[in-house]
Coordinates of C-alpha atoms and ligand atoms in Angstrom, one line a residue:
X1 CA 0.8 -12.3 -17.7
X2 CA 3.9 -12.2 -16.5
X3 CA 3.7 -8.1 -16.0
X4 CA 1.6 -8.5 -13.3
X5 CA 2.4 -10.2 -10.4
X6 CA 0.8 -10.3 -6.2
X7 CA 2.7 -8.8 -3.6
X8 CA 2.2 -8.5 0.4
X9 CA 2.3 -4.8 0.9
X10 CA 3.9 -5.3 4.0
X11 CA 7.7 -3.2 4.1
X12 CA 9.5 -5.9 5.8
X13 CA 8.2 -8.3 3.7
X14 CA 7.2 -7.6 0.3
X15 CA 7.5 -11.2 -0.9
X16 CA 5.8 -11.4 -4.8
X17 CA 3.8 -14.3 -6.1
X18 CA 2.8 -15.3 -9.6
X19 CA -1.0 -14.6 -10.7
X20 CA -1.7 -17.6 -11.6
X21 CA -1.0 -18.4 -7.7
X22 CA -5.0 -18.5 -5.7
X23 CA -4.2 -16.3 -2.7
X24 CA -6.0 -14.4 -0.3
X25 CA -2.8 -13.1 2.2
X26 CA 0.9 -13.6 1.9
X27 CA 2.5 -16.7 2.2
X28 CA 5.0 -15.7 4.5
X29 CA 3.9 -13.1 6.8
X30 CA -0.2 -13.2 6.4
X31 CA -0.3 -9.1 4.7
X32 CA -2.6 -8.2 2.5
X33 CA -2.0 -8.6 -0.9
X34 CA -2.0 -6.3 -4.2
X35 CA -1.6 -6.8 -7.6
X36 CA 1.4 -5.1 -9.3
X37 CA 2.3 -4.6 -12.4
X38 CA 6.0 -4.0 -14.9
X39 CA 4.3 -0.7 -16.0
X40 CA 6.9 -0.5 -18.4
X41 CA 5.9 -3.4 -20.2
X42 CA 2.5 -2.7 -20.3
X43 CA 1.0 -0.3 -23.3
X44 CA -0.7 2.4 -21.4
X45 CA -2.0 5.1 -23.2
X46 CA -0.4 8.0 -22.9
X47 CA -3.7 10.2 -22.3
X48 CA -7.0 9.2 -20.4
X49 CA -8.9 10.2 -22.8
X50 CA -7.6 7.6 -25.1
X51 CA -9.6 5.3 -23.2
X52 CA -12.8 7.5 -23.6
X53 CA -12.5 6.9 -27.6
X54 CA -13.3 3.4 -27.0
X55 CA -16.8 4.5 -26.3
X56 CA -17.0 4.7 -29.9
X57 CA -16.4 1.0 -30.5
X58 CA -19.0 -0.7 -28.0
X59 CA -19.5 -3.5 -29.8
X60 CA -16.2 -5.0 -28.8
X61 CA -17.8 -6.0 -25.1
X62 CA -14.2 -5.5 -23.1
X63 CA -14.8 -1.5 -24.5
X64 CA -18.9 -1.9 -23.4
X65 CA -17.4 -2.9 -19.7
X66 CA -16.8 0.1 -17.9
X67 CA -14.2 -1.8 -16.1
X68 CA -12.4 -3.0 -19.1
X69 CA -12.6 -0.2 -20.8
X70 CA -9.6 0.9 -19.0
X71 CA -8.0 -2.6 -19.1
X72 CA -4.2 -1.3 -19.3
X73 CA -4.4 -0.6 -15.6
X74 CA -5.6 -3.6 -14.5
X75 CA -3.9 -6.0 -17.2
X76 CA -3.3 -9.4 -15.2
X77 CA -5.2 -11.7 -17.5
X78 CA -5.5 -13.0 -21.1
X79 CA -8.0 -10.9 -22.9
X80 CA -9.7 -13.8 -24.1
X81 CA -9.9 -15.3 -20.4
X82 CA -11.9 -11.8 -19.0
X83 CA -15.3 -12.3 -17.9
X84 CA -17.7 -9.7 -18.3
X85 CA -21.3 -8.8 -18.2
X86 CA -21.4 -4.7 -19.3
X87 CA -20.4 -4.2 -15.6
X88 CA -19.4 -0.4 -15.0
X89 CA -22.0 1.5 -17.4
X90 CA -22.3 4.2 -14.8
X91 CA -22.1 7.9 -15.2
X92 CA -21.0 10.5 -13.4
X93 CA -24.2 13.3 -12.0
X94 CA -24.2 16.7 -11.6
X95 CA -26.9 17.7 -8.5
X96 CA -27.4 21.4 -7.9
X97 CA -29.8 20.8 -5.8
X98 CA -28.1 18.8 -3.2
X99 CA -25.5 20.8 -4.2
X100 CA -27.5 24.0 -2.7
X101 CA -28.3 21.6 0.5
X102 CA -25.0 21.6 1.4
X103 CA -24.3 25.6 1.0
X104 CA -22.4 24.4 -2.3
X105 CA -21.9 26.5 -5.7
X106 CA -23.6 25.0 -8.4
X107 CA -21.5 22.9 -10.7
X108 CA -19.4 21.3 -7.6
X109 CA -21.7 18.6 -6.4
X110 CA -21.4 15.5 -8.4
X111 CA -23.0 11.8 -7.4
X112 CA -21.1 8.5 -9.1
X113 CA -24.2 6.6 -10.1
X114 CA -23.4 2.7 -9.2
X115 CA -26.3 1.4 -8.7
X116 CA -26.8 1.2 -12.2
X117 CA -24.8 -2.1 -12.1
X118 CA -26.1 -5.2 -13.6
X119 CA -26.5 -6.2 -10.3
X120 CA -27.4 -3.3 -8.4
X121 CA -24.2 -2.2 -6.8
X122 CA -20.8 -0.7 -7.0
X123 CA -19.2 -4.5 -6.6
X124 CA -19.9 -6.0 -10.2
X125 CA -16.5 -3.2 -10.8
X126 CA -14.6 -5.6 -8.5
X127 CA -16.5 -9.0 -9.1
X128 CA -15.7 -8.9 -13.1
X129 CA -12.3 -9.1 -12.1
X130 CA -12.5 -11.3 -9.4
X131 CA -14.7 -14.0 -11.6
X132 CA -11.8 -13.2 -14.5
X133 CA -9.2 -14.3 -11.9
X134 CA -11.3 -17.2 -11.1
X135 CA -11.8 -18.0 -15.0
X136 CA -8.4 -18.0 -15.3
X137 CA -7.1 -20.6 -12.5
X138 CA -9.6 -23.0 -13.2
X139 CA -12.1 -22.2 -10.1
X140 CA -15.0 -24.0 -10.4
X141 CA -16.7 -23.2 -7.3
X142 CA -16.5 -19.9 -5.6
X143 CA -17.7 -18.2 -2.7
X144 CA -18.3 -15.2 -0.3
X145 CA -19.6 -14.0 3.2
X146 CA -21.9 -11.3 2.6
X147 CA -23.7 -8.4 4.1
X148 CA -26.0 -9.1 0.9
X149 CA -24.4 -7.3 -2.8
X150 CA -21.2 -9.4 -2.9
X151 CA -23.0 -12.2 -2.8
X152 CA -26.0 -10.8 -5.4
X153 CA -23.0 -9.4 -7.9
X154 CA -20.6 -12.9 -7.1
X155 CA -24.3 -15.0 -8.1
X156 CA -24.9 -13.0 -11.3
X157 CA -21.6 -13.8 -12.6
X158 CA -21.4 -17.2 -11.6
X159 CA -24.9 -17.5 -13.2
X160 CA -24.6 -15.6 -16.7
X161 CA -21.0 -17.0 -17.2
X162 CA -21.7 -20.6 -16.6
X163 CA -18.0 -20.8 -15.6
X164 CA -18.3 -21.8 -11.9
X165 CA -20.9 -22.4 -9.4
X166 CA -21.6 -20.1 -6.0
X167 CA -21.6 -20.4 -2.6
X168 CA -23.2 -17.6 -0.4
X169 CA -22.8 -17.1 3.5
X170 CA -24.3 -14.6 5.1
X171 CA -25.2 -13.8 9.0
X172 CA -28.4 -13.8 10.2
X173 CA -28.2 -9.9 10.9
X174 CA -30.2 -7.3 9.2
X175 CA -30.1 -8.6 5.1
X176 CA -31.9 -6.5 3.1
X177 CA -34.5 -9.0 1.2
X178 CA -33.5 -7.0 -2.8
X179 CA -30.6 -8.7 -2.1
X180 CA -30.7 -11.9 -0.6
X181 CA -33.5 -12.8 -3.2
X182 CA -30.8 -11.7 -6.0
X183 CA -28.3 -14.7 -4.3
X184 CA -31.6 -16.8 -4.7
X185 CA -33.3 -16.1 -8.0
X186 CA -29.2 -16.4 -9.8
X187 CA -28.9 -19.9 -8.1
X188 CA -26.3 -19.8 -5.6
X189 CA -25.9 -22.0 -2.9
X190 CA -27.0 -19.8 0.5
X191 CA -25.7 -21.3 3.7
X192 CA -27.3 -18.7 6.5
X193 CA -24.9 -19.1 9.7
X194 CA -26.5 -18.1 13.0
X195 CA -23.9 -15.3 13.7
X196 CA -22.8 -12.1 11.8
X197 CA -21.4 -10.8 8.9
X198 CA -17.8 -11.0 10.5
X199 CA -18.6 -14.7 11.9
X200 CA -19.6 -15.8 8.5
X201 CA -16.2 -14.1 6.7
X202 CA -14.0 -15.9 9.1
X203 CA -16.0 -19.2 8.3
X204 CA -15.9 -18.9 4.4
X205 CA -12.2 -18.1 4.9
X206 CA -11.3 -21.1 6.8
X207 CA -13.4 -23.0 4.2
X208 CA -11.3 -22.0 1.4
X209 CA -8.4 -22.5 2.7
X210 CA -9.1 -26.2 3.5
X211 CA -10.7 -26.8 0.2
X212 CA -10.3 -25.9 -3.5
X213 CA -13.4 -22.8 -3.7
X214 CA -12.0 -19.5 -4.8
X215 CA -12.8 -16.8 -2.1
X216 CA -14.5 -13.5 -3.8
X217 CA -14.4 -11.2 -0.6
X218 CA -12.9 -8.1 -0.9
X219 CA -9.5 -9.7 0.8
X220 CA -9.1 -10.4 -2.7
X221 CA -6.5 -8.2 -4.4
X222 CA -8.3 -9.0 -7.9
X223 CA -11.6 -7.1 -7.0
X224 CA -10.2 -3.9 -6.0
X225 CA -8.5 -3.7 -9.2
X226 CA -11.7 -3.7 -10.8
X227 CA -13.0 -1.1 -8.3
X228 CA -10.3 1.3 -9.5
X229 CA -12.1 1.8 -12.1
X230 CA -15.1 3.9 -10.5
X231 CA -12.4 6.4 -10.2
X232 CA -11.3 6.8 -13.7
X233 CA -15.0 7.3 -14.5
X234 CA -15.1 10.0 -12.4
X235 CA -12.9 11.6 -13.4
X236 CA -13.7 11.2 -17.0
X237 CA -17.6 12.6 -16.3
X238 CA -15.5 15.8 -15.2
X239 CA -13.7 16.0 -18.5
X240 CA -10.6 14.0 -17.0
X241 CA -10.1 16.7 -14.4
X242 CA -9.3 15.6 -10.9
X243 CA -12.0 16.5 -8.2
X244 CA -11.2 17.9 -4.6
X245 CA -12.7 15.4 -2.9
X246 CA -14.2 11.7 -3.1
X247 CA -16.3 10.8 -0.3
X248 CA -17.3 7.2 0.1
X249 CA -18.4 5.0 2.6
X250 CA -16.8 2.5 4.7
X251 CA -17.4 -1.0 5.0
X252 CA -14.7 -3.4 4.9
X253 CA -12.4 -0.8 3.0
X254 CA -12.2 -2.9 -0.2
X255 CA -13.8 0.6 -2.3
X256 CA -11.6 3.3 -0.1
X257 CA -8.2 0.9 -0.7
X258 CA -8.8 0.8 -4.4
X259 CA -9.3 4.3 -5.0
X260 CA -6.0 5.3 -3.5
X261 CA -4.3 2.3 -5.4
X262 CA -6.1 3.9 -8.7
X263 CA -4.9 7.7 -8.2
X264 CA -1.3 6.6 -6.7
X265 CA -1.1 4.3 -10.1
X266 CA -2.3 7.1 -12.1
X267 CA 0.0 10.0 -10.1
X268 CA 2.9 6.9 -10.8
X269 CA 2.1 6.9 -14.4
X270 CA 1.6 10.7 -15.3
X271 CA -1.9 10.6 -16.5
X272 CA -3.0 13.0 -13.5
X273 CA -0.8 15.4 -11.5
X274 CA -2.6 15.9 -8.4
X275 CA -4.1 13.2 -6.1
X276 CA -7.9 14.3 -4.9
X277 CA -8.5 14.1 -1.1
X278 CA -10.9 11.3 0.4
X279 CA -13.7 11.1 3.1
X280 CA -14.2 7.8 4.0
X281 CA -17.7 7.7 5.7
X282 CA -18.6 5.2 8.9
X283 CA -21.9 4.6 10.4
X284 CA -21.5 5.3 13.9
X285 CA -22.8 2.0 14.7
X286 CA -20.0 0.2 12.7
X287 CA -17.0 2.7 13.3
X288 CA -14.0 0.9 13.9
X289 CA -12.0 2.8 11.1
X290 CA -13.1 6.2 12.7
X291 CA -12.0 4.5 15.8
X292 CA -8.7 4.2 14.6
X293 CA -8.3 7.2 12.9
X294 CA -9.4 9.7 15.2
X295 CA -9.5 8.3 18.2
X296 CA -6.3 6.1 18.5
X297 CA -4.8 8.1 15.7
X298 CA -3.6 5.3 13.8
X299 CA -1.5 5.7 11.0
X300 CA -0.4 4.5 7.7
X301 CA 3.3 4.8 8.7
X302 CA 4.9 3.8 5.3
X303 CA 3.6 0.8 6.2
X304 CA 4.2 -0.2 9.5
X305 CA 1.1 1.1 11.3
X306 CA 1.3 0.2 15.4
X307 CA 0.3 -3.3 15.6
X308 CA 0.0 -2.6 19.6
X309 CA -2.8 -0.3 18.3
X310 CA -5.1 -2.5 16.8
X311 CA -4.5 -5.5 18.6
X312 CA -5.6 -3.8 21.5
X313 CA -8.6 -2.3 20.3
X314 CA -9.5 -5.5 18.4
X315 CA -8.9 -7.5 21.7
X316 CA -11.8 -4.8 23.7
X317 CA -13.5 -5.4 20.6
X318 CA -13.7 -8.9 21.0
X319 CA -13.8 -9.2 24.9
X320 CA -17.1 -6.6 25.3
X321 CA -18.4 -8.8 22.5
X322 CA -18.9 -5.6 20.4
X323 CA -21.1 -6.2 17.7
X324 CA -21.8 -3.7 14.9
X325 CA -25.2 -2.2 14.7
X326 CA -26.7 -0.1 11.5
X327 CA -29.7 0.5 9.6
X328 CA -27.5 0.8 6.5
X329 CA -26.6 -3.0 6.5
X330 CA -23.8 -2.6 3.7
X331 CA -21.4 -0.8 6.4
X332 CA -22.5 -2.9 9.7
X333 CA -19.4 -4.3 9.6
X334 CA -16.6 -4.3 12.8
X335 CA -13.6 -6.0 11.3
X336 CA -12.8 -4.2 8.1
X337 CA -10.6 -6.7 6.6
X338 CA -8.9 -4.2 4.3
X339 CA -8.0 -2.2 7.0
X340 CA -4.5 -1.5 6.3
X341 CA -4.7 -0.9 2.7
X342 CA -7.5 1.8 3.7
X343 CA -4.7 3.3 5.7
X344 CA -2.5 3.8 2.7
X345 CA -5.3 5.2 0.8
X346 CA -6.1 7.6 3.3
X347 CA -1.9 8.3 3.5
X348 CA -2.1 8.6 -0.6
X349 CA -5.1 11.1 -0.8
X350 CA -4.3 13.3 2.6
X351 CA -7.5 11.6 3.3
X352 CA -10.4 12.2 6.9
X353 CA -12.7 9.9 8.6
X354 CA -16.2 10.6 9.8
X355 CA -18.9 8.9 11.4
X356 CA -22.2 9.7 11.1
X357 CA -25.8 8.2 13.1
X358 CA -28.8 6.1 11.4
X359 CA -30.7 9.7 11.7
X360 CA -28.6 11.1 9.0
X361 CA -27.9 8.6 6.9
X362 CA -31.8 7.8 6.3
X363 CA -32.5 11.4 5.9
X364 CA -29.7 11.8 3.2
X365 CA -30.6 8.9 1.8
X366 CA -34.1 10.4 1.1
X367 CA -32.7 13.5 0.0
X368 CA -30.5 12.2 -2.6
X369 CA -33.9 10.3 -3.4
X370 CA -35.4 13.6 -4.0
X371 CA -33.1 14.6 -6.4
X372 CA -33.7 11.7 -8.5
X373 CA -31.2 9.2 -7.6
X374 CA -32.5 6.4 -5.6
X375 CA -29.8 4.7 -3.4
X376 CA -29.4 2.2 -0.4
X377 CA -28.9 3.5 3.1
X378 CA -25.1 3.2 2.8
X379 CA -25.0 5.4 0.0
X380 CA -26.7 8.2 2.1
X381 CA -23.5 8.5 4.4
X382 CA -21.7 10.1 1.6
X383 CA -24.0 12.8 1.9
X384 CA -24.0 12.7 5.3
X385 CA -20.8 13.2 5.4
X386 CA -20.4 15.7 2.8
X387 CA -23.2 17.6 5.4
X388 CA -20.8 16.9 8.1
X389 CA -17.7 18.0 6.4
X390 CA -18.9 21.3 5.1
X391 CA -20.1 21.9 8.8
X392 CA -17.1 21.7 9.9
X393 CA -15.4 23.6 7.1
X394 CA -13.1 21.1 5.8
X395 CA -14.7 20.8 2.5
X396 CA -15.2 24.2 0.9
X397 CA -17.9 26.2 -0.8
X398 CA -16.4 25.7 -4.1
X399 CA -14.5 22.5 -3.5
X400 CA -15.4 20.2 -6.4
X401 CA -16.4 16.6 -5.0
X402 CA -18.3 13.3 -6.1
X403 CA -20.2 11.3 -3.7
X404 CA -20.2 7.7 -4.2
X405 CA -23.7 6.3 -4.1
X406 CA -22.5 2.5 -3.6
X407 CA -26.1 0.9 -3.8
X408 CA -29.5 0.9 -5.4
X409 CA -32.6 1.8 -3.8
X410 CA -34.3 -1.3 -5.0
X411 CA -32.5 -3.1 -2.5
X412 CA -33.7 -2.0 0.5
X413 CA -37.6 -0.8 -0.4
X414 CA -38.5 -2.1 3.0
X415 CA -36.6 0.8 4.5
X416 CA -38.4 3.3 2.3
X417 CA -41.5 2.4 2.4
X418 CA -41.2 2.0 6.6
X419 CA -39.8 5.7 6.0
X420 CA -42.3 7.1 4.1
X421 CA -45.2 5.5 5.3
X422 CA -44.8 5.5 9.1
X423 CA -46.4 2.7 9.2
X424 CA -46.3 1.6 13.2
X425 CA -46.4 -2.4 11.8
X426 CA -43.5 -1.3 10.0
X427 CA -41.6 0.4 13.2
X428 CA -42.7 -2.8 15.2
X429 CA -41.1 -5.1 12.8
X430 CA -38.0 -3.3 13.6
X431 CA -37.5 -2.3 9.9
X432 CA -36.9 1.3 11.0
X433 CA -34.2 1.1 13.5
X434 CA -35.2 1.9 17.0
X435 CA -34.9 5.5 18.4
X436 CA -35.3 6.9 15.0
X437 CA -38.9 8.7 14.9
X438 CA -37.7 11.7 12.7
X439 CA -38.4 11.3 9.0
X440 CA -38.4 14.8 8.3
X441 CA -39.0 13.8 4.1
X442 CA -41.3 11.1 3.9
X443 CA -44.1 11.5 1.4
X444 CA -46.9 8.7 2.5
X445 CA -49.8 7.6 0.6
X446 CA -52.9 9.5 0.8
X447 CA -55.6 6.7 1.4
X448 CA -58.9 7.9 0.4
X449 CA -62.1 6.6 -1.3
X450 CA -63.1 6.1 -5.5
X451 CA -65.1 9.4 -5.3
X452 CA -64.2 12.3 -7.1
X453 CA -64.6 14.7 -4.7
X454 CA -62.4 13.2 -2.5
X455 CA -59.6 12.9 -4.6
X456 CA -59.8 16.5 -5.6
X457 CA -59.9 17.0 -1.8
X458 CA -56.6 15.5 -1.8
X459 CA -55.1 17.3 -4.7
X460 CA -55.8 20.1 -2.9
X461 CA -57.8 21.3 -6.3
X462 CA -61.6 21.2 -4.3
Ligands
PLP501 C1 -20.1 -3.2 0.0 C2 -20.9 -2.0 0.1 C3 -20.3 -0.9 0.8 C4 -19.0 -1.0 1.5 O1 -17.9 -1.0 0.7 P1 -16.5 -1.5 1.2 O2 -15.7 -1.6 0.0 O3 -16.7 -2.8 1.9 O4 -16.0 -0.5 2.2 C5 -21.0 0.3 0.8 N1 -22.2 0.4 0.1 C6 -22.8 -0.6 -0.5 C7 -24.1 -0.4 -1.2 C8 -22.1 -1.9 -0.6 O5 -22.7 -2.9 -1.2
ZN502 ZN1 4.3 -10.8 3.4

């Protein structure tokens, strides 16, 4: 595939390597890494919605993947070396009724459904491609650090492919049990280090660069080609026109990186001919990006952001031993490792940072429930956001914008049910996070005995 090739997005550097080349930073100066590609020898269609007509032929399963579907923009493997599971069969949502929740017109309010991965989240876009990369070099062991759905999506390949086996490190922070059991019933290898998430990233790093297992964190240029992908769905659920905003939230960055490298691509390429803006979406718990943004002002900088910037808020970081600290587990993360690329993306789309509190993200989270799409607590702070945003007037009444809901509820029923049921047991096991007692939608059980009367009692219909 010698029209695609890695290379350090650093300015001053911008040294290339081959694809068939295992990498997780540049050789040379230690950037980040993309993949990029000879566009003009690659067949790109000349419309998106050639790529829609492969809906018709399904049976061919790189046109079932919703990933590979669009596999001219991501083309850095041998078709026969792809490995995929029917990753990426997610649709696009239309919600009035949130819609109305946030003062909205009806028709502008749109939810990206990814929880409707074979694995439960948005990462099986990314992981397919990552697991094809690793198919490709010969990997046969891989592994990640995990906050819980890398390392359920990374399993799930490694298990239904056969191709490699799977290592899994995760802290022993908050992991939501739908996901560690994921890591467990698909077989992988779970190593549990007594630290956190960002502990257990820098030790699965180290580990992979001392021995041959093929790293599937999101410092991975392969996955966030994958990811691109949730954006061309979008923007075919709106008929392949471009939104005004996507909001999304922020972990490590992988997600908000690789939907500005999908509409700069596009923008590149002349299949759209405006960029949408984005809102990426902290947890004030875990809100080093926001941090940057608003606070230190940190920029992009074609490229050359202020290293004196983040060193020095890295280096507080590090000396208060600040640890991040969220009910939506997904985002508690202090180190964003794709940090820089998030501040192209934000550059690309003419993009804002917000932060919002535990309060609001568990009461969006059971609003969006309400409206029929269940989701994990990250997932609520694009809604929360969204709230926050129109508050403040930056997103307008007739602005069209899609929400990203990352995760599926199933993952964190713990969380729901503590919410719903206000259960003090629950509140004592600390599964709702202290200082929230506000849960302004839950819907408990109604506990009552077999007799008629009293269940008509209940019903209200006695
Ligand atoms: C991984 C994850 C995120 C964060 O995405 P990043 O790409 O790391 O910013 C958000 N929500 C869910 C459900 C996730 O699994
Ligand atoms: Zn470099």
């Amino acid at each position: 595939m010698d029209s695609a090739f890695q290379q350090c997005i650093n300015p001053d550097c911008r040294a290339t390597f081959d694809v068939s080349e295992v990498l997780t930073a540049c050789k040379h100066c230690h950037g980040l890494l993309d993949i990029s590609y000879d566009w003009d020898r690659i067949p790109v269609p000349s419309t998106l919605s050639e790529f829609e007509a492969r809906w018709s032929e399904r049976l061919q399963p790189l046109n079932l993947s919703g990933v590979w579907r669009f596999r001219e923009l991501l083309q850095f493997a041998p078709e026969k070396q792809i490995v995929t599971i029917g990753e990426g069969q997610t649709l696009l949502q239309r919600n009035d009724r949130l819609a109305q929740l946030c003062d909205m017109k009806p028709g502008t309010l749109y939810l990206q459904y990814e929880g409707m991965n074979p694995s439960g989240s948005f990462k099986d876009n990314g992981m397919t491609a990552a697991a094809t990369h690793a198919h490709m070099t010969g990997a046969s062991m891989t592994a990640c650090a995990s906050t819980g759905n890398t390392s359920a999506s990374l399993a799930v390949y490694a298990a239904v492919s056969g191709l490699f086996r799977c290592i899994v490190f995760i802290g022993s922070g908050r992991i939501a049990f739908g996901k560690l059991s994921q890591a467990l019933d698909y077989g992988a290898r779970t190593i549990q280090v007594r630290g956190d998430f960002d502990d257990a990233l820098k030790r699965v790093r180290e580990l992979c660069q001392k021995h041959p297992i093929y790293l599937c964190n999101s410092v991975n240029p392969f996955r966030l080609e994958g990811q691109k992908t949730i954006m061309l769905r979008v923007l075919e659920g709106l008929g392949w026109q471009v939104p005004d905003w996507i909001l999304v939230p922020g972990g490590n960055l992988g997600n908000s990186s690789a939907f500005g490298k999908a509409f700069a691509e596009l923008k590149q390429l002349g299949l759209i001919d405006r960029i949408p803006r984005l809102a990426v979406i902290n947890a004030a718990g875990a809100e080093t990006l926001n941090q940057f943004w608003n606070t230190d002002s940190l920029r992009w900088e074609s490229g050359r952001p202020d290293p004196a910037t983040i060193s020095s808020r890295f280096e507080q970081m590090d000396r208060t031993d600040h640890r991040a600290s969220t009910v939506a587990s997904a985002i508690e993360i202090n180190r964003p490792v794709n940090l820089i690329k998030a501040l192209r993306a934000l550059d690309t789309c003419n993009g804002v940072v917000r932060s919002v509190s535990d309060q609001q993200i568990i009461d969006c989270r059971a609003q969006i429930a309400s409206a029929g799409f269940g989701c994990e607590p990250a997932s609520g702070a694009s809604l929360a956001g969204l709230l926050q945003l129109r508050s403040e007037g930056v997103i307008g009444r007739d602005d069209r914008v899609a929400c990203i809901l990352t995760g599926h509820e199933l993952k964190d029923p713990d969380l729901t049910m503590a919410y719903h049921s206000g259960d003090p047991e629950l509140h004592q096991k600390k599964l709702v996070p202290a200082g929230i007692h506000n849960t302004p939608l839950a819907n408990p059980p109604v506990v009552v005995n077999n007799d008629e009367q009293e269940i008509l009692t209940a019903l209200g219909l006695a």
